[in-house]
Amino acid sequence: MVGCEERYTTLEKTCWALVWASKKLLHAGLSSTDPLKYLFEKPVLTSTLTRWLLLLAKFNLEYVRRKSVKGRAVVEFLAYHPVDGPEDSDFVFPDEVVLTVVEDVWTLYFDGAANQKGYGIGVLLINGSQIPLAFKLHLDVTNNQAEYQACIVGMEAALTLGVEKLKVIGDSNLIVSQANGNWKVCEERLMLYHQDLEDLIPRFNK
């Protein structure tokens, strides 16, 4: 900075740095025109880029990708690509238990998918840490049956972990409304699934 630029306020200097950095990054031939994306996602930053990122960090900026993939597509992908073998040593943190915040109430997200490519269910249990589960079904089921099975598998997994209080969240209005008793179960093929849920719910304190 030279001349009158040295008399800028801290906020003005930061804005100046962002504009200047944006122009420099674009001039370097970036494939993306978003300088924030470049700063926040580049794995290795030079000393200069690191200083810029620290300046921007004061404003609690966060780069978030646009959500273009629906949850159903993610469930299908996980069902077709299960993870086998031992956990990658690069992602093992010896002190992760110390940093885990254990809450009294667990949260369960479930989703099911049935289409021409096959049938799959996905479950995510959250309580400080995240426990994802995904399965490919080998039976011909409807989408509602897959949703029910996903909810049942998630609740059974929670009981196996000793969970006493569980918050269940799903994107199927039918299954959620029937489980809450707001809607009646009219389809005969869903009655067995609904009865399984009715048997599981009393096993939780809440």
CSV table of C-alpha atoms in Angstrom, one decimal:
chain,number,residue,atom,x,y,z
A,1,MET,CA,0.0,0.0,0.0
A,2,VAL,CA,1.3,3.4,-0.9
A,3,GLY,CA,0.3,7.0,-0.4
A,4,CYS,CA,-3.2,7.7,0.8
A,5,GLU,CA,-3.9,3.9,1.0
A,6,GLU,CA,-1.8,3.7,4.2
A,7,ARG,CA,-4.4,6.0,5.9
A,8,TYR,CA,-7.3,3.6,5.2
A,9,THR,CA,-9.2,2.2,8.2
A,10,THR,CA,-8.9,-1.5,9.0
A,11,LEU,CA,-12.1,-2.3,7.3
A,12,GLU,CA,-11.1,-0.3,4.2
A,13,LYS,CA,-7.8,-2.0,4.1
A,14,THR,CA,-9.4,-5.4,4.3
A,15,CYS,CA,-11.8,-4.6,1.5
A,16,TRP,CA,-8.9,-3.3,-0.6
A,17,ALA,CA,-7.0,-6.5,0.0
A,18,LEU,CA,-10.0,-8.6,-1.1
A,19,VAL,CA,-10.5,-6.6,-4.3
A,20,TRP,CA,-6.8,-6.6,-5.0
A,21,ALA,CA,-6.4,-10.3,-4.3
A,22,SER,CA,-9.4,-11.1,-6.5
A,23,LYS,CA,-7.9,-9.3,-9.4
A,24,LYS,CA,-4.6,-11.0,-9.0
A,25,LEU,CA,-6.1,-14.4,-8.7
A,26,LEU,CA,-8.2,-13.9,-11.8
A,27,HIS,CA,-5.2,-12.6,-13.7
A,28,ALA,CA,-3.4,-15.8,-12.8
A,29,GLY,CA,-5.8,-17.7,-14.9
A,30,LEU,CA,-8.1,-19.4,-12.4
A,31,SER,CA,-10.7,-21.8,-13.8
A,32,SER,CA,-13.2,-20.4,-11.3
A,33,THR,CA,-14.1,-16.7,-11.1
A,34,ASP,CA,-14.9,-17.0,-7.4
A,35,PRO,CA,-11.8,-15.9,-5.3
A,36,LEU,CA,-13.5,-17.0,-2.0
A,37,LYS,CA,-13.8,-20.5,-3.4
A,38,TYR,CA,-10.1,-20.5,-4.3
A,39,LEU,CA,-9.0,-19.3,-0.9
A,40,PHE,CA,-11.2,-21.6,1.2
A,41,GLU,CA,-10.7,-24.7,-0.9
A,42,LYS,CA,-7.0,-24.6,-2.0
A,43,PRO,CA,-5.3,-27.3,0.0
A,44,VAL,CA,-1.9,-25.6,0.2
A,45,LEU,CA,-1.7,-21.8,0.5
A,46,THR,CA,1.4,-19.7,0.0
A,47,SER,CA,2.3,-17.2,2.8
A,48,THR,CA,0.7,-14.4,0.9
A,49,LEU,CA,-2.6,-16.2,0.3
A,50,THR,CA,-2.6,-17.3,4.0
A,51,ARG,CA,-2.4,-13.6,5.1
A,52,TRP,CA,-5.3,-12.8,2.8
A,53,LEU,CA,-7.3,-15.6,4.3
A,54,LEU,CA,-6.6,-14.5,7.8
A,55,LEU,CA,-7.8,-11.0,6.9
A,56,LEU,CA,-11.0,-12.4,5.5
A,57,ALA,CA,-11.5,-14.8,8.5
A,58,LYS,CA,-12.2,-11.7,10.8
A,59,PHE,CA,-15.6,-11.4,9.0
A,60,ASN,CA,-16.6,-15.0,9.6
A,61,LEU,CA,-16.9,-15.6,5.9
A,62,GLU,CA,-17.8,-19.2,4.8
A,63,TYR,CA,-17.8,-20.6,1.3
A,64,VAL,CA,-20.7,-23.0,0.8
A,65,ARG,CA,-21.3,-25.0,-2.3
A,66,ARG,CA,-24.7,-24.9,-4.0
A,67,LYS,CA,-26.8,-27.9,-3.1
A,68,SER,CA,-27.4,-29.5,-6.5
A,69,VAL,CA,-27.7,-33.1,-5.4
A,70,LYS,CA,-30.8,-34.3,-3.6
A,71,GLY,CA,-30.7,-36.5,-0.6
A,72,ARG,CA,-32.2,-39.4,-2.6
A,73,ALA,CA,-29.3,-39.4,-5.0
A,74,VAL,CA,-26.9,-39.5,-2.1
A,75,VAL,CA,-28.7,-42.5,-0.6
A,76,GLU,CA,-28.5,-44.3,-3.9
A,77,PHE,CA,-24.8,-43.6,-4.3
A,78,LEU,CA,-24.0,-44.8,-0.8
A,79,ALA,CA,-26.1,-48.0,-1.3
A,80,TYR,CA,-24.2,-48.8,-4.6
A,81,HIS,CA,-20.8,-47.9,-3.2
A,82,PRO,CA,-20.5,-49.4,0.4
A,83,VAL,CA,-17.2,-48.8,2.2
A,84,ASP,CA,-15.4,-52.1,3.0
A,85,GLY,CA,-12.2,-52.7,4.8
A,86,PRO,CA,-10.5,-50.9,7.7
A,87,GLU,CA,-10.8,-47.2,8.2
A,88,ASP,CA,-8.2,-45.1,6.4
A,89,SER,CA,-5.4,-44.2,8.8
A,90,ASP,CA,-5.3,-40.7,7.4
A,91,PHE,CA,-8.7,-40.0,9.0
A,92,VAL,CA,-8.0,-41.6,12.4
A,93,PHE,CA,-7.7,-39.0,15.1
A,94,PRO,CA,-6.4,-40.5,18.4
A,95,ASP,CA,-8.0,-37.7,20.5
A,96,GLU,CA,-11.3,-37.5,18.7
A,97,VAL,CA,-13.2,-38.8,21.7
A,98,VAL,CA,-12.0,-35.9,23.8
A,99,LEU,CA,-13.4,-33.4,21.3
A,100,THR,CA,-16.7,-35.2,21.0
A,101,VAL,CA,-19.7,-33.4,22.6
A,102,VAL,CA,-22.1,-36.1,23.8
A,103,GLU,CA,-25.7,-35.0,24.1
A,104,ASP,CA,-28.6,-36.7,25.8
A,105,VAL,CA,-30.8,-36.7,22.7
A,106,TRP,CA,-29.7,-38.4,19.5
A,107,THR,CA,-30.9,-37.4,16.0
A,108,LEU,CA,-31.8,-39.9,13.3
A,109,TYR,CA,-32.1,-39.0,9.6
A,110,PHE,CA,-33.4,-41.6,7.3
A,111,ASP,CA,-34.2,-41.9,3.6
A,112,GLY,CA,-35.1,-44.7,1.2
A,113,ALA,CA,-35.1,-45.0,-2.6
A,114,ALA,CA,-36.7,-47.4,-5.0
A,115,ASN,CA,-36.4,-47.0,-8.8
A,116,GLN,CA,-35.4,-48.9,-11.9
A,117,LYS,CA,-31.7,-49.1,-10.8
A,118,GLY,CA,-32.6,-50.9,-7.5
A,119,TYR,CA,-33.5,-50.3,-3.9
A,120,GLY,CA,-31.5,-48.7,-1.1
A,121,ILE,CA,-31.7,-47.1,2.3
A,122,GLY,CA,-29.6,-44.6,4.1
A,123,VAL,CA,-29.4,-43.7,7.8
A,124,LEU,CA,-27.4,-41.0,9.7
A,125,LEU,CA,-27.2,-41.0,13.5
A,126,ILE,CA,-25.8,-37.8,15.1
A,127,ASN,CA,-24.7,-37.2,18.6
A,128,GLY,CA,-21.6,-35.1,18.6
A,129,SER,CA,-20.1,-37.6,16.1
A,130,GLN,CA,-21.9,-38.9,13.0
A,131,ILE,CA,-22.7,-42.6,12.3
A,132,PRO,CA,-23.7,-43.2,8.6
A,133,LEU,CA,-25.3,-46.4,7.5
A,134,ALA,CA,-26.3,-47.4,3.9
A,135,PHE,CA,-27.7,-50.7,2.6
A,136,LYS,CA,-28.7,-52.0,-0.8
A,137,LEU,CA,-32.0,-54.0,-0.6
A,138,HIS,CA,-32.3,-57.2,-2.6
A,139,LEU,CA,-36.1,-57.3,-2.5
A,140,ASP,CA,-38.6,-55.6,-4.8
A,141,VAL,CA,-40.2,-52.9,-2.6
A,142,THR,CA,-42.0,-49.7,-3.2
A,143,ASN,CA,-40.5,-46.3,-2.3
A,144,ASN,CA,-42.7,-46.1,0.8
A,145,GLN,CA,-41.6,-49.6,1.9
A,146,ALA,CA,-37.9,-48.5,1.4
A,147,GLU,CA,-38.6,-45.4,3.6
A,148,TYR,CA,-40.2,-47.5,6.3
A,149,GLN,CA,-37.2,-49.9,6.3
A,150,ALA,CA,-34.8,-47.1,6.5
A,151,CYS,CA,-36.6,-45.7,9.6
A,152,ILE,CA,-36.8,-49.1,11.2
A,153,VAL,CA,-33.1,-49.9,10.6
A,154,GLY,CA,-32.1,-46.5,12.0
A,155,MET,CA,-34.2,-47.0,15.2
A,156,GLU,CA,-32.8,-50.5,15.7
A,157,ALA,CA,-29.3,-49.2,15.3
A,158,ALA,CA,-30.0,-46.5,17.9
A,159,LEU,CA,-31.3,-49.1,20.3
A,160,THR,CA,-28.2,-51.2,19.8
A,161,LEU,CA,-26.1,-48.1,20.8
A,162,GLY,CA,-28.2,-47.8,23.9
A,163,VAL,CA,-29.9,-44.6,22.9
A,164,GLU,CA,-32.8,-43.6,25.1
A,165,LYS,CA,-33.9,-40.3,23.6
A,166,LEU,CA,-34.2,-40.1,19.8
A,167,LYS,CA,-35.3,-37.4,17.4
A,168,VAL,CA,-36.3,-38.9,14.1
A,169,ILE,CA,-36.3,-36.8,10.9
A,170,GLY,CA,-37.4,-38.0,7.4
A,171,ASP,CA,-38.5,-36.5,4.2
A,172,SER,CA,-41.5,-38.8,3.6
A,173,ASN,CA,-44.7,-37.1,4.8
A,174,LEU,CA,-46.5,-40.4,4.6
A,175,ILE,CA,-44.2,-42.4,6.9
A,176,VAL,CA,-43.8,-39.5,9.4
A,177,SER,CA,-47.6,-38.8,9.6
A,178,GLN,CA,-48.4,-42.5,10.0
A,179,ALA,CA,-45.7,-42.9,12.7
A,180,ASN,CA,-47.1,-39.9,14.6
A,181,GLY,CA,-50.6,-41.3,14.4
A,182,ASN,CA,-51.9,-38.5,12.3
A,183,TRP,CA,-52.7,-40.7,9.3
A,184,LYS,CA,-54.1,-44.2,9.1
A,185,VAL,CA,-52.3,-47.0,7.4
A,186,CYS,CA,-54.5,-48.0,4.4
A,187,GLU,CA,-52.1,-50.0,2.3
A,188,GLU,CA,-51.9,-53.6,3.5
A,189,ARG,CA,-48.2,-54.0,2.5
A,190,LEU,CA,-47.3,-51.1,4.8
A,191,MET,CA,-49.1,-52.4,7.9
A,192,LEU,CA,-46.3,-54.8,8.8
A,193,TYR,CA,-43.7,-52.1,8.7
A,194,HIS,CA,-46.0,-49.8,10.7
A,195,GLN,CA,-46.4,-52.5,13.3
A,196,ASP,CA,-42.6,-52.8,13.6
A,197,LEU,CA,-42.4,-49.1,14.2
A,198,GLU,CA,-45.1,-49.3,16.9
A,199,ASP,CA,-43.1,-52.0,18.6
A,200,LEU,CA,-39.9,-50.0,18.5
A,201,ILE,CA,-41.2,-46.6,19.7
A,202,PRO,CA,-42.0,-47.7,23.3
A,203,ARG,CA,-38.5,-49.0,23.8
A,204,PHE,CA,-37.2,-45.4,23.9
A,205,ASN,CA,-37.8,-43.1,26.9
A,206,LYS,CA,-38.6,-40.3,24.5
